[in-house]
PDB file of C-alpha atoms in Angstrom:
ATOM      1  CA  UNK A 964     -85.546 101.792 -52.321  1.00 95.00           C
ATOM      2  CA  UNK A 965     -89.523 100.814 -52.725  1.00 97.00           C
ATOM      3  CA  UNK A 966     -90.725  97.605 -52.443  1.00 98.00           C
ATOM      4  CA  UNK A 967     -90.598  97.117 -56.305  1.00 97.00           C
ATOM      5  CA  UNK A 968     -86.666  97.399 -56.106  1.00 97.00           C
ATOM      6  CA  UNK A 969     -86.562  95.132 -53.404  1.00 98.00           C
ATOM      7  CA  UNK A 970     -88.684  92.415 -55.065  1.00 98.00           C
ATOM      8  CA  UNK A 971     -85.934  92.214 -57.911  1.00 98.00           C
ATOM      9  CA  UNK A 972     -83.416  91.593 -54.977  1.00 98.00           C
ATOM     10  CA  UNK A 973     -81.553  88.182 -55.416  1.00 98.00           C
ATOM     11  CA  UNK A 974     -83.370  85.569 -53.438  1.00 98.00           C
ATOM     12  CA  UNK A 975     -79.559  85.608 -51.268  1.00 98.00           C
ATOM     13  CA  UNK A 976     -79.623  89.698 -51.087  1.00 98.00           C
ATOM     14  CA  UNK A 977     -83.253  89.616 -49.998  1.00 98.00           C
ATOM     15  CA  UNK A 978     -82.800  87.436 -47.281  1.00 98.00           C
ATOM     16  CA  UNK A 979     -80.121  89.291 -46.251  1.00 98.00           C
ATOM     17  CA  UNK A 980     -81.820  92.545 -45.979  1.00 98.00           C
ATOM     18  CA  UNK A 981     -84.608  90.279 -43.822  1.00 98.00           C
ATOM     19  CA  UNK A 982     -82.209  89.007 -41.218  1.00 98.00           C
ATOM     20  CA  UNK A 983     -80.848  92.570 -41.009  1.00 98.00           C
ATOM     21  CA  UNK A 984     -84.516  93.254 -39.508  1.00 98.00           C
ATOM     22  CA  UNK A 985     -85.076  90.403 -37.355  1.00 98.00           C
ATOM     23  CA  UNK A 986     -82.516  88.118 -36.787  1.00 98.00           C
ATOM     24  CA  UNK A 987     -83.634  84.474 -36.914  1.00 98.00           C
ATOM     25  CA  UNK A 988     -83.140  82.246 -39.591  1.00 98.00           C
ATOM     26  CA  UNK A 989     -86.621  80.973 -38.712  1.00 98.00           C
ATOM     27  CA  UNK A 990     -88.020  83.918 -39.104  1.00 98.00           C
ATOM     28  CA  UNK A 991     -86.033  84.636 -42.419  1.00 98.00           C
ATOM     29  CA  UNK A 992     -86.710  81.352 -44.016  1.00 98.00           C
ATOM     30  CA  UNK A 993     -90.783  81.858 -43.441  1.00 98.00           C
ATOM     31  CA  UNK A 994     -90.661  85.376 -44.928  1.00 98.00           C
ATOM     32  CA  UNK A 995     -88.839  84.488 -48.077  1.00 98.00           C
ATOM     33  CA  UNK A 996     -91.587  81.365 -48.651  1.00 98.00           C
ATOM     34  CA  UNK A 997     -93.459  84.560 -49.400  1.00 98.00           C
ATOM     35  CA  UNK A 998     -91.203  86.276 -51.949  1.00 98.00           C
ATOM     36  CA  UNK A 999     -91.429  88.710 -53.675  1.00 98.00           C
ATOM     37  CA  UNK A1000     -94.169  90.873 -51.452  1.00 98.00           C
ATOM     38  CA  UNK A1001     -97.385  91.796 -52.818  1.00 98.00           C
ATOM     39  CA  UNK A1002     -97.619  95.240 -50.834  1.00 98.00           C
ATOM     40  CA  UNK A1003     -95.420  96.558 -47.846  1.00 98.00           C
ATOM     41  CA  UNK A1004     -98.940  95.632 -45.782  1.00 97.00           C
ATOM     42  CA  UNK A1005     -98.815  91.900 -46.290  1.00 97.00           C
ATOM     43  CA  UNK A1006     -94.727  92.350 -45.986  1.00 98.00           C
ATOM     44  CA  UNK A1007     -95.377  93.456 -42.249  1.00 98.00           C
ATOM     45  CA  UNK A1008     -98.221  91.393 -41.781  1.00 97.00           C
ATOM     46  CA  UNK A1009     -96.816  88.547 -42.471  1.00 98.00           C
ATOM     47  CA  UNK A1010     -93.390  89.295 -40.378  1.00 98.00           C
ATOM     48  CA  UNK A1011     -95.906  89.641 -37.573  1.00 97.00           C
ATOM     49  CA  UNK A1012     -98.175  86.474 -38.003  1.00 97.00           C
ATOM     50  CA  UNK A1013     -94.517  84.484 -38.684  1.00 98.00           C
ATOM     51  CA  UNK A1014     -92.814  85.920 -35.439  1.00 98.00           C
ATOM     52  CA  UNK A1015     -95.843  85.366 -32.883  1.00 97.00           C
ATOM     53  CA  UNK A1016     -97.169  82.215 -34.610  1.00 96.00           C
ATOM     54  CA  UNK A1017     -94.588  79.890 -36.395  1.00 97.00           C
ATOM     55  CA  UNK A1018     -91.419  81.165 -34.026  1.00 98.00           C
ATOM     56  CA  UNK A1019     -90.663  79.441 -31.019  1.00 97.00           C
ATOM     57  CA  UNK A1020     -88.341  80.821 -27.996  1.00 97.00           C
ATOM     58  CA  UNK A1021     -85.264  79.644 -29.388  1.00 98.00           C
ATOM     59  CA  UNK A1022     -85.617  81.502 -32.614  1.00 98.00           C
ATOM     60  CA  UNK A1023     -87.099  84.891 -30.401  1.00 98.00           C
ATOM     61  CA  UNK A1024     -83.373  84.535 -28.550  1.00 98.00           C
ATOM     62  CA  UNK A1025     -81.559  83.962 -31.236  1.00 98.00           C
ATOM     63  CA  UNK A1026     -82.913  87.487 -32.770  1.00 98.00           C
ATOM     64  CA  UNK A1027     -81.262  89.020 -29.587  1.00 97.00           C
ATOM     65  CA  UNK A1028     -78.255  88.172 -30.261  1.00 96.00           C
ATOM     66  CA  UNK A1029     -78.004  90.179 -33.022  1.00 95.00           C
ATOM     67  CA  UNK A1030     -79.003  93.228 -31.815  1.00 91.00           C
ATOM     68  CA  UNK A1031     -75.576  95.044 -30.477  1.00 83.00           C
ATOM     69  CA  UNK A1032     -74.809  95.101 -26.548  1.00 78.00           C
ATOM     70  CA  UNK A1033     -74.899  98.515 -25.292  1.00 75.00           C
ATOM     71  CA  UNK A1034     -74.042  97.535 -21.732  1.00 76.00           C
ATOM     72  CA  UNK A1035     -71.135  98.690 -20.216  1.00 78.00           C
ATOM     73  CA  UNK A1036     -70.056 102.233 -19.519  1.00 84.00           C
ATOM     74  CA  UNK A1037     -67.991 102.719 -22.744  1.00 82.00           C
ATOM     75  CA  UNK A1038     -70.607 102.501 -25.167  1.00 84.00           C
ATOM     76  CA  UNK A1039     -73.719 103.803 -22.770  1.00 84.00           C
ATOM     77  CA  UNK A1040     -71.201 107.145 -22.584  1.00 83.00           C
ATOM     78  CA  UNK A1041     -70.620 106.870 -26.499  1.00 81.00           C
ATOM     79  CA  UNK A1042     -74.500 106.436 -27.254  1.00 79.00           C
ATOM     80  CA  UNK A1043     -75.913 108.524 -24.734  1.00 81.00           C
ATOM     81  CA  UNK A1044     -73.290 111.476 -24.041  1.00 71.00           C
ATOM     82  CA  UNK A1045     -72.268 112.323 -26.739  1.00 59.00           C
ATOM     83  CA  UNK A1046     -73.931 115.153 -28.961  1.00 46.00           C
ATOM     84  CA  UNK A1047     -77.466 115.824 -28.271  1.00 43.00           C
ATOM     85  CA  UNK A1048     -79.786 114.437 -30.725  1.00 43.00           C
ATOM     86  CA  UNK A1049     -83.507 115.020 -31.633  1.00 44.00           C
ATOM     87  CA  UNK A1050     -83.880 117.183 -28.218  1.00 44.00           C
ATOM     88  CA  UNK A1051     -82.788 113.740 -26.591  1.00 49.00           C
ATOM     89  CA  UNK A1052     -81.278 115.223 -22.978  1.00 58.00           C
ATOM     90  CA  UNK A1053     -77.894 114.036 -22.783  1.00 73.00           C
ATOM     91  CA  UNK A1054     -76.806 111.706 -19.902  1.00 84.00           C
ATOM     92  CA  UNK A1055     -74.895 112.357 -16.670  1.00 89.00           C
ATOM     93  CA  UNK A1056     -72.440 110.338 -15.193  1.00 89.00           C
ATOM     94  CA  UNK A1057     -74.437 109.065 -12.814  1.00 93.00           C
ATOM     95  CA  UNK A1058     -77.140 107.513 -15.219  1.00 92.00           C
ATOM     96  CA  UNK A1059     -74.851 106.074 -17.540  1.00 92.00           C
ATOM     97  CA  UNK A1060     -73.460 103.677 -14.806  1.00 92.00           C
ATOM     98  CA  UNK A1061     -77.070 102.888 -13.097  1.00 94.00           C
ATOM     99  CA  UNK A1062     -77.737 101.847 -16.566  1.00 93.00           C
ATOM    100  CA  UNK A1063     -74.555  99.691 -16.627  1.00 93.00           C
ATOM    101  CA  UNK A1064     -75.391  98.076 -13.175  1.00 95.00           C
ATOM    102  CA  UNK A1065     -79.032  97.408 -14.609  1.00 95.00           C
ATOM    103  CA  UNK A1066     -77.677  95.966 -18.318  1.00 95.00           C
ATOM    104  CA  UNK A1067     -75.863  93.588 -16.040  1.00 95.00           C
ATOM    105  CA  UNK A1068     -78.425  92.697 -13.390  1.00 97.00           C
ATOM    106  CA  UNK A1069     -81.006  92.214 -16.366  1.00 97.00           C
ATOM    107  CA  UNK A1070     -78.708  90.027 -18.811  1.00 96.00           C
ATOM    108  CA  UNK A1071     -77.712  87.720 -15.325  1.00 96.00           C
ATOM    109  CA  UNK A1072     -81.458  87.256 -14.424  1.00 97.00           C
ATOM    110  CA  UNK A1073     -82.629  86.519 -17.515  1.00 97.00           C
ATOM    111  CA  UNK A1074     -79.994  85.202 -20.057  1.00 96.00           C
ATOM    112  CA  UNK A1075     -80.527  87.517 -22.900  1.00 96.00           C
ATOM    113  CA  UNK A1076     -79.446  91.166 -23.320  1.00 96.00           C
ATOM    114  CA  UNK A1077     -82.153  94.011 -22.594  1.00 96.00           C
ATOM    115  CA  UNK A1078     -84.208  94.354 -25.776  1.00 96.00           C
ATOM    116  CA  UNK A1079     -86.292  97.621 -26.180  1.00 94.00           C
ATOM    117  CA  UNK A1080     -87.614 100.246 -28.960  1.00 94.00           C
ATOM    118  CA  UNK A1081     -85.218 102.832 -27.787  1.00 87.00           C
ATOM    119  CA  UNK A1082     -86.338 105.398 -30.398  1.00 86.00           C
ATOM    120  CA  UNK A1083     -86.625 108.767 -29.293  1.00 83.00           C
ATOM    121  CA  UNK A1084     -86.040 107.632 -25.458  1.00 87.00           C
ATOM    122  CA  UNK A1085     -83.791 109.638 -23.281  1.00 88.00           C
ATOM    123  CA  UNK A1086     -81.067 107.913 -21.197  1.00 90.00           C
ATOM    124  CA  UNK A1087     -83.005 108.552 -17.815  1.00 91.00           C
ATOM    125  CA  UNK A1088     -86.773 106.904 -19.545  1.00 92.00           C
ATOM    126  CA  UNK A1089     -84.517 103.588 -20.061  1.00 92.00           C
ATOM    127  CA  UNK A1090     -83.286 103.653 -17.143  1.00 94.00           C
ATOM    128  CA  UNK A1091     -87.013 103.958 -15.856  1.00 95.00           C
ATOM    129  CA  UNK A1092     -87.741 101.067 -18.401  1.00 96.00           C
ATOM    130  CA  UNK A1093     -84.933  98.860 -17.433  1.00 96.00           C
ATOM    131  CA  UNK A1094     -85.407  99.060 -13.514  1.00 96.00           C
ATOM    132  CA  UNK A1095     -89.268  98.455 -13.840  1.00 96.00           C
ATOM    133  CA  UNK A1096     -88.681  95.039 -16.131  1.00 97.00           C
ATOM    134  CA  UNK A1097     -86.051  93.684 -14.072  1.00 97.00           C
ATOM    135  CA  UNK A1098     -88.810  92.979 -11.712  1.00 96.00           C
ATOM    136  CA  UNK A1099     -90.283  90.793 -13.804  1.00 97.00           C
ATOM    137  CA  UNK A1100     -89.801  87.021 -14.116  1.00 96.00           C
ATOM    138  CA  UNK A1101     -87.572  85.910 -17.398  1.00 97.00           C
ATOM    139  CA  UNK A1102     -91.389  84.214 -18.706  1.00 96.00           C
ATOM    140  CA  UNK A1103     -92.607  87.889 -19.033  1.00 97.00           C
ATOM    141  CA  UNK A1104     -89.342  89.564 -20.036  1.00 98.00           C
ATOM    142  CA  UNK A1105     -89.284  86.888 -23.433  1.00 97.00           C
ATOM    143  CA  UNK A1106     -92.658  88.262 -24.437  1.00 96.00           C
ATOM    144  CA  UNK A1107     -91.940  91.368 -23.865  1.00 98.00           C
ATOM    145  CA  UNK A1108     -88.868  91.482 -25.366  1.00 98.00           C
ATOM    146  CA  UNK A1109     -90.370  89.478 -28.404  1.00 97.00           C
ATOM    147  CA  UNK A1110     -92.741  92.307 -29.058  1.00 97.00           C
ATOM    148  CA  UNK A1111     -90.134  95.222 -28.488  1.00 97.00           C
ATOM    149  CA  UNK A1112     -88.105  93.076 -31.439  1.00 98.00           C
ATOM    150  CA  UNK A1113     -91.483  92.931 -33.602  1.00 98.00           C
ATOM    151  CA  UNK A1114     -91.355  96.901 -33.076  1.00 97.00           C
ATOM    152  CA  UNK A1115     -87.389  97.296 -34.097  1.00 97.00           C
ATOM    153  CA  UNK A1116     -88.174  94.818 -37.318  1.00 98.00           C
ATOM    154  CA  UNK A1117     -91.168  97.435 -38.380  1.00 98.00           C
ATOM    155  CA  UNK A1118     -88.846 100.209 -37.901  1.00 97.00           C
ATOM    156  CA  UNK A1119     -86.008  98.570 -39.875  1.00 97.00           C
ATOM    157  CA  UNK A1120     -88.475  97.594 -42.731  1.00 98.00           C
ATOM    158  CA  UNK A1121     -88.974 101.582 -42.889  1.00 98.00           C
ATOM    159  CA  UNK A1122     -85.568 102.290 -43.111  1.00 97.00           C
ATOM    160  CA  UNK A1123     -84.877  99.353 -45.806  1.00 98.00           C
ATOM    161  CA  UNK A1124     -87.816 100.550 -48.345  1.00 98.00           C
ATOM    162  CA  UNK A1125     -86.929 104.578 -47.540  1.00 98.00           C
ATOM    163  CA  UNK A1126     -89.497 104.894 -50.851  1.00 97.00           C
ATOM    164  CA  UNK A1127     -92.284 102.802 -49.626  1.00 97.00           C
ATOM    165  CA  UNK A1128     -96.033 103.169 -48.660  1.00 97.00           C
ATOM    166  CA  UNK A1129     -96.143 102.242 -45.140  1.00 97.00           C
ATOM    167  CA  UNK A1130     -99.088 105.181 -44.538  1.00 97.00           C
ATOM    168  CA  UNK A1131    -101.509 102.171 -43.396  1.00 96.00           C
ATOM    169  CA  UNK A1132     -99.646 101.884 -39.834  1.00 96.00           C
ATOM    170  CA  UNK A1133    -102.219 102.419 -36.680  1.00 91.00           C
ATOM    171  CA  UNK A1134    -101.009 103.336 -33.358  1.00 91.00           C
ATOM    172  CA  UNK A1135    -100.679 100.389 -31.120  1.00 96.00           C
ATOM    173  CA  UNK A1136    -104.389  98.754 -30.884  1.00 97.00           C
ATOM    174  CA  UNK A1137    -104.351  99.428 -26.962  1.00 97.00           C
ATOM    175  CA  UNK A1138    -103.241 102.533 -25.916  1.00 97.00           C
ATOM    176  CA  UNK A1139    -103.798 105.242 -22.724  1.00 97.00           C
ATOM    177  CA  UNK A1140    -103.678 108.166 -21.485  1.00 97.00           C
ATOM    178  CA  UNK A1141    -103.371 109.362 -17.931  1.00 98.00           C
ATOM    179  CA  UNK A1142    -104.329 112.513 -16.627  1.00 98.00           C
ATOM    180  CA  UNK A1143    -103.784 113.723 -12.949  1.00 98.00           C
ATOM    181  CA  UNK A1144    -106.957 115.095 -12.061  1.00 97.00           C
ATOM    182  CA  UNK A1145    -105.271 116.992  -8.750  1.00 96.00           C
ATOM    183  CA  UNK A1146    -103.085 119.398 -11.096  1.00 96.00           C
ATOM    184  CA  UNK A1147    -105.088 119.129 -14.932  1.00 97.00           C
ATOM    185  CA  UNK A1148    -101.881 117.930 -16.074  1.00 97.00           C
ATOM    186  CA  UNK A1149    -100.809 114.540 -18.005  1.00 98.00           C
ATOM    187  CA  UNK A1150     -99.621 111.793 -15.517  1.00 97.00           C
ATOM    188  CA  UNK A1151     -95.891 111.558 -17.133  1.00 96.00           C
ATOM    189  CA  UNK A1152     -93.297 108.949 -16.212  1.00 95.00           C
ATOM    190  CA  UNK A1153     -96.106 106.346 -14.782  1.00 97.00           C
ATOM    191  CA  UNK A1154     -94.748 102.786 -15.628  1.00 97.00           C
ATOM    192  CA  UNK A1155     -97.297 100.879 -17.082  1.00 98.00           C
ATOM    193  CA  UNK A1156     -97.937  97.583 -17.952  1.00 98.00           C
ATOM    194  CA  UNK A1157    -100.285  95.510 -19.827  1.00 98.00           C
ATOM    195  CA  UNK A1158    -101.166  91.973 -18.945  1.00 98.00           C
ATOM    196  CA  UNK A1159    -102.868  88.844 -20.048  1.00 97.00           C
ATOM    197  CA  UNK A1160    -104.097  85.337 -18.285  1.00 95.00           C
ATOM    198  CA  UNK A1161    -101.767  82.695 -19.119  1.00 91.00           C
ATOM    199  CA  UNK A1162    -102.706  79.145 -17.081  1.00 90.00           C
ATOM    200  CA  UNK A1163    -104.754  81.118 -15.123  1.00 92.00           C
ATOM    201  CA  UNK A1164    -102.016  84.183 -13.980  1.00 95.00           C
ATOM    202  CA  UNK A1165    -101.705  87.609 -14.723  1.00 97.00           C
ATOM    203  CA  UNK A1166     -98.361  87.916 -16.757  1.00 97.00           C
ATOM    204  CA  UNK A1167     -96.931  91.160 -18.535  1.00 98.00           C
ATOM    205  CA  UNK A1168     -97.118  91.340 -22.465  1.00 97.00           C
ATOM    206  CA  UNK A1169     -95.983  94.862 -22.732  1.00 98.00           C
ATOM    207  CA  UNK A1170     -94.808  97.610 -20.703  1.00 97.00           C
ATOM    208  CA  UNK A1171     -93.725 101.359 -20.782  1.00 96.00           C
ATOM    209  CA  UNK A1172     -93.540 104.624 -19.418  1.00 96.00           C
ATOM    210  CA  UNK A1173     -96.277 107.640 -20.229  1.00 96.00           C
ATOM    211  CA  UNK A1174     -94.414 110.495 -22.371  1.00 94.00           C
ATOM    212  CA  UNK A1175     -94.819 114.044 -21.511  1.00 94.00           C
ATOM    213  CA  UNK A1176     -98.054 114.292 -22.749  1.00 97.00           C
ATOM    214  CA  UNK A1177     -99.170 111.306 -20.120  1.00 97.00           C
ATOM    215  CA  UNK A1178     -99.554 109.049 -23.081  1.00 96.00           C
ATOM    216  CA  UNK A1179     -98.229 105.466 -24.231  1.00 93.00           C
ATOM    217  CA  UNK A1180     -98.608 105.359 -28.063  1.00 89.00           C
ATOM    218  CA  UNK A1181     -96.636 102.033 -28.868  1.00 93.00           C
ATOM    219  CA  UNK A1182     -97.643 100.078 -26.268  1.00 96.00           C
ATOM    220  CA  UNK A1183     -98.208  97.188 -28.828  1.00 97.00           C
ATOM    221  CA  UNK A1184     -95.952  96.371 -31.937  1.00 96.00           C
ATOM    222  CA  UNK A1185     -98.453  98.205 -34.897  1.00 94.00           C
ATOM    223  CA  UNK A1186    -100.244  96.226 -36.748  1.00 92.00           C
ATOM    224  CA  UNK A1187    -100.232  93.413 -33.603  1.00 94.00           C
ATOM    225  CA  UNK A1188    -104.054  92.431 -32.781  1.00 94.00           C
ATOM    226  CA  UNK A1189    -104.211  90.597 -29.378  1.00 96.00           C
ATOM    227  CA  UNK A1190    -107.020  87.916 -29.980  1.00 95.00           C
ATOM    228  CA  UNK A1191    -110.191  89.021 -28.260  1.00 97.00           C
ATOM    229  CA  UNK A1192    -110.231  87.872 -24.219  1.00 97.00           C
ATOM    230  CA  UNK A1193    -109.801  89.830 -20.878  1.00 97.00           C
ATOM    231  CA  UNK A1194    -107.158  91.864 -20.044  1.00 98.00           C
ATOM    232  CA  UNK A1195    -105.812  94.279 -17.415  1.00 98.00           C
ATOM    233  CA  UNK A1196    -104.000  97.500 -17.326  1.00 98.00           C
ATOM    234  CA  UNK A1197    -101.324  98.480 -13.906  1.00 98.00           C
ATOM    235  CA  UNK A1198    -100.348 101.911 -13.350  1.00 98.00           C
ATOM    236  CA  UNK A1199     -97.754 102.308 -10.891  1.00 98.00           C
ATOM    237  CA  UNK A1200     -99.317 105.496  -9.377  1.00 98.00           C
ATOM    238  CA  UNK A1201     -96.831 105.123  -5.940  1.00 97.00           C
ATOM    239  CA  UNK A1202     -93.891 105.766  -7.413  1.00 96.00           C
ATOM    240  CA  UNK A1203     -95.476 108.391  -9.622  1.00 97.00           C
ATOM    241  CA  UNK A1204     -96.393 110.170  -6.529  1.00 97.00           C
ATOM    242  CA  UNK A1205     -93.385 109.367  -4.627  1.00 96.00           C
ATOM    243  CA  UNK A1206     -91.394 111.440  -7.107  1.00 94.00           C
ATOM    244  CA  UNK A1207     -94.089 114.504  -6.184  1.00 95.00           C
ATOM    245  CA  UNK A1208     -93.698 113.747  -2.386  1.00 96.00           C
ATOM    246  CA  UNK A1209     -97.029 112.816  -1.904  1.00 96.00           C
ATOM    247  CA  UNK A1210     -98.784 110.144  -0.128  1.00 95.00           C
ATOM    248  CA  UNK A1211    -101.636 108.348  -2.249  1.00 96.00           C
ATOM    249  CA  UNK A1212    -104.341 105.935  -1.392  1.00 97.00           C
ATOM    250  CA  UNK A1213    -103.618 103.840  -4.295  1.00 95.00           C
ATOM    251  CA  UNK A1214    -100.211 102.461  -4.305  1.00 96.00           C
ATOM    252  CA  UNK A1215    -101.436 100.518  -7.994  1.00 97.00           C
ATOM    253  CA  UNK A1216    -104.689 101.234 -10.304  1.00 98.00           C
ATOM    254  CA  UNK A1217    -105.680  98.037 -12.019  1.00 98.00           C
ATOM    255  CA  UNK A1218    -107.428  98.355 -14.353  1.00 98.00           C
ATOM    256  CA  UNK A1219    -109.282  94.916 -15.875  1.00 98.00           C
ATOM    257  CA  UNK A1220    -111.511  95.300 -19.568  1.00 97.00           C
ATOM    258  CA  UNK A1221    -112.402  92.716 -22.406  1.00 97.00           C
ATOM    259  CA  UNK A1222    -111.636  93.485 -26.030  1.00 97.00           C
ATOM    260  CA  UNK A1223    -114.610  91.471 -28.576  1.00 96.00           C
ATOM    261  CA  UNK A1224    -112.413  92.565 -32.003  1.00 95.00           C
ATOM    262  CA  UNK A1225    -109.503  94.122 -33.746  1.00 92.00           C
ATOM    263  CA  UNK A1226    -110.722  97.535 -33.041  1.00 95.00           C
ATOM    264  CA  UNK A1227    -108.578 100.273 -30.956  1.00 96.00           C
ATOM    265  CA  UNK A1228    -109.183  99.940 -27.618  1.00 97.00           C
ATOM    266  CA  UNK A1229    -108.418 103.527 -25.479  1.00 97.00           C
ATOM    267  CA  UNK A1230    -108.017 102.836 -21.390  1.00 97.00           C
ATOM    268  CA  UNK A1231    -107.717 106.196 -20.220  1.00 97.00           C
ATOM    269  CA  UNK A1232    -107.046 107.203 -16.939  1.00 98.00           C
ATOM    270  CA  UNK A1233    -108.267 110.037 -14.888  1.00 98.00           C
ATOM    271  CA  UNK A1234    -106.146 110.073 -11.419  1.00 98.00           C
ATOM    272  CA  UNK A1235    -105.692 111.609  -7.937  1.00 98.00           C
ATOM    273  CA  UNK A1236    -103.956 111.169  -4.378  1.00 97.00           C
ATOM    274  CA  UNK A1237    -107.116 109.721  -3.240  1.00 97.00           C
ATOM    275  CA  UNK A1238    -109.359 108.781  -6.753  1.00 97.00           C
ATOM    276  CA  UNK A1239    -109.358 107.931  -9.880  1.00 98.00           C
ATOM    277  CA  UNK A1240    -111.673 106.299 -12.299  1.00 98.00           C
ATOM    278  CA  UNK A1241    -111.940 105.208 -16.589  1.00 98.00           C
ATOM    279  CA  UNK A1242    -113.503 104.512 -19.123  1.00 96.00           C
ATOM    280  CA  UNK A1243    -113.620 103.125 -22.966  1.00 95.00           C
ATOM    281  CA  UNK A1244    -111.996 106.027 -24.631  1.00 92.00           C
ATOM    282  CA  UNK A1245    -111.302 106.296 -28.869  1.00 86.00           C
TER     283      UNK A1245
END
């Protein structure tokens, strides 16, 4: 379907298809105040400027609660050991029930199931995921977990107009790259997260893991501009040399920078045992 088969939806079947995406009615109700959609640009635009400026928290968690629980060992084993897909490594035993524990721990702490863009992630880099968020408060984990929604809702919008022109997609507007200096390799598996002032503290907004290629490409929802203002960057470079068995001088690299526009923004990192340093990348 394009978007010109979708705008001659009923008014009921298009809303439908929009709740399928994101579910709040809050959400749904805004979105079809704009029907039918002028381009699939303003139809993501708009989902975006609706869900981080006219949604509240209760509509963000009532969008969770559509999403299916994958929580317990039964369907962790049917979604993660079964066949291989996509060169996705399939799960052992053992990870499938850390990430049961962890499902648990995370929906007890904070009252809503674990929400993430799980495209393309192996068993073992949400289990990373998982473990690194549940140590942050259930303030941060709602943002977060807003944003990893916004991400699902772009995804589904692809998947509802197979037909359409969604070729003006960026990668998220901050983004880095980490390179380990010591080896001339990419710094892979380095939880990172990305964090704004709010009253004055540092809170998360985002967080992830580097990929193989020690890079974080969807850090940010696409087409999500943060307004301009200071931000900082935390690379958890202990545990990334734990798993090496190496002692490091820097435990955490913070990493603080301003953004003036809507521009990309690169923070690349170049890191050792015992240095490291950045700059603005493109």
């Amino acid at each position: 379907m394009n978007l010109l088969a979708f705008n001659t939806l009923s008014e009921e079947t298009a809303r439908r298809e929009l709740f399928a995406c994101c579910g709040s009615t809050q959400w749904t109700s805004a979105m079809m105040a704009h029907f039918p959609f002028a381009s699939e640009k303003q139809l993501v635009d708009l989902s975006a400027k609706i869900w981080y400026d006219d949604c509240n928290e209760s509509d963000w968690r009532e969008s969770f609660t559509h999403h299916p629980k994958i929580g317990d060992v039964k369907s962790l084993t049917e979604k993660f050991a079964g066949k291989e897909q996509a060169g996705v490594a399939v799960a052992t035993t053992e990870t499938i029930e850390a990430l049961a524990k962890a499902n648990a721990d995370y929906e007890n702490k904070n009252g809503f199931i674990f929400i993430v863009c799980a495209t393309g992630k192996s068993a073992d880099e949400m289990l990373q995921i998982l473990l690194d968020r549940l140590k942050n408060s259930p303030e941060e984990e709602l943002h977060i977990a807003m944003g990893e929604q916004q991400k699902i809702s772009i995804i589904r919008f692809r998947k509802l107009l197979t037909d359409g022109d969604f070729s003006f997609l960026k990668v998220s507007q901050i983004t880095t790259h980490v390179l380990d200096t010591a080896v001339g390799l990419p710094g892979k598996n380095i939880s990172i997260r990305l964090q704004a002032k709010r009253n004055n503290v540092w809170q998360t907004i985002a967080q992830g893991i580097t990929n193989a290629d020690g890079r974080i490409p969807d850090l940010l929802p696409q087409e999500r501009t943060l307004k301009p203002a200071g931000y900082k960057m935390v690379f958890d470079t202990g545990s990334y040399y734990k798993q090496q068995n190496l002692k490091t001088f820097y435990p955490e690299v913070e990493i603080q920078f301003t953004t003036f526009d809507e521009t990309h923004y690169h923070v690349p990192l170049l890191v050792n045992p015992f240095g490291y340093s950045t700059y603005r990348g493109s």
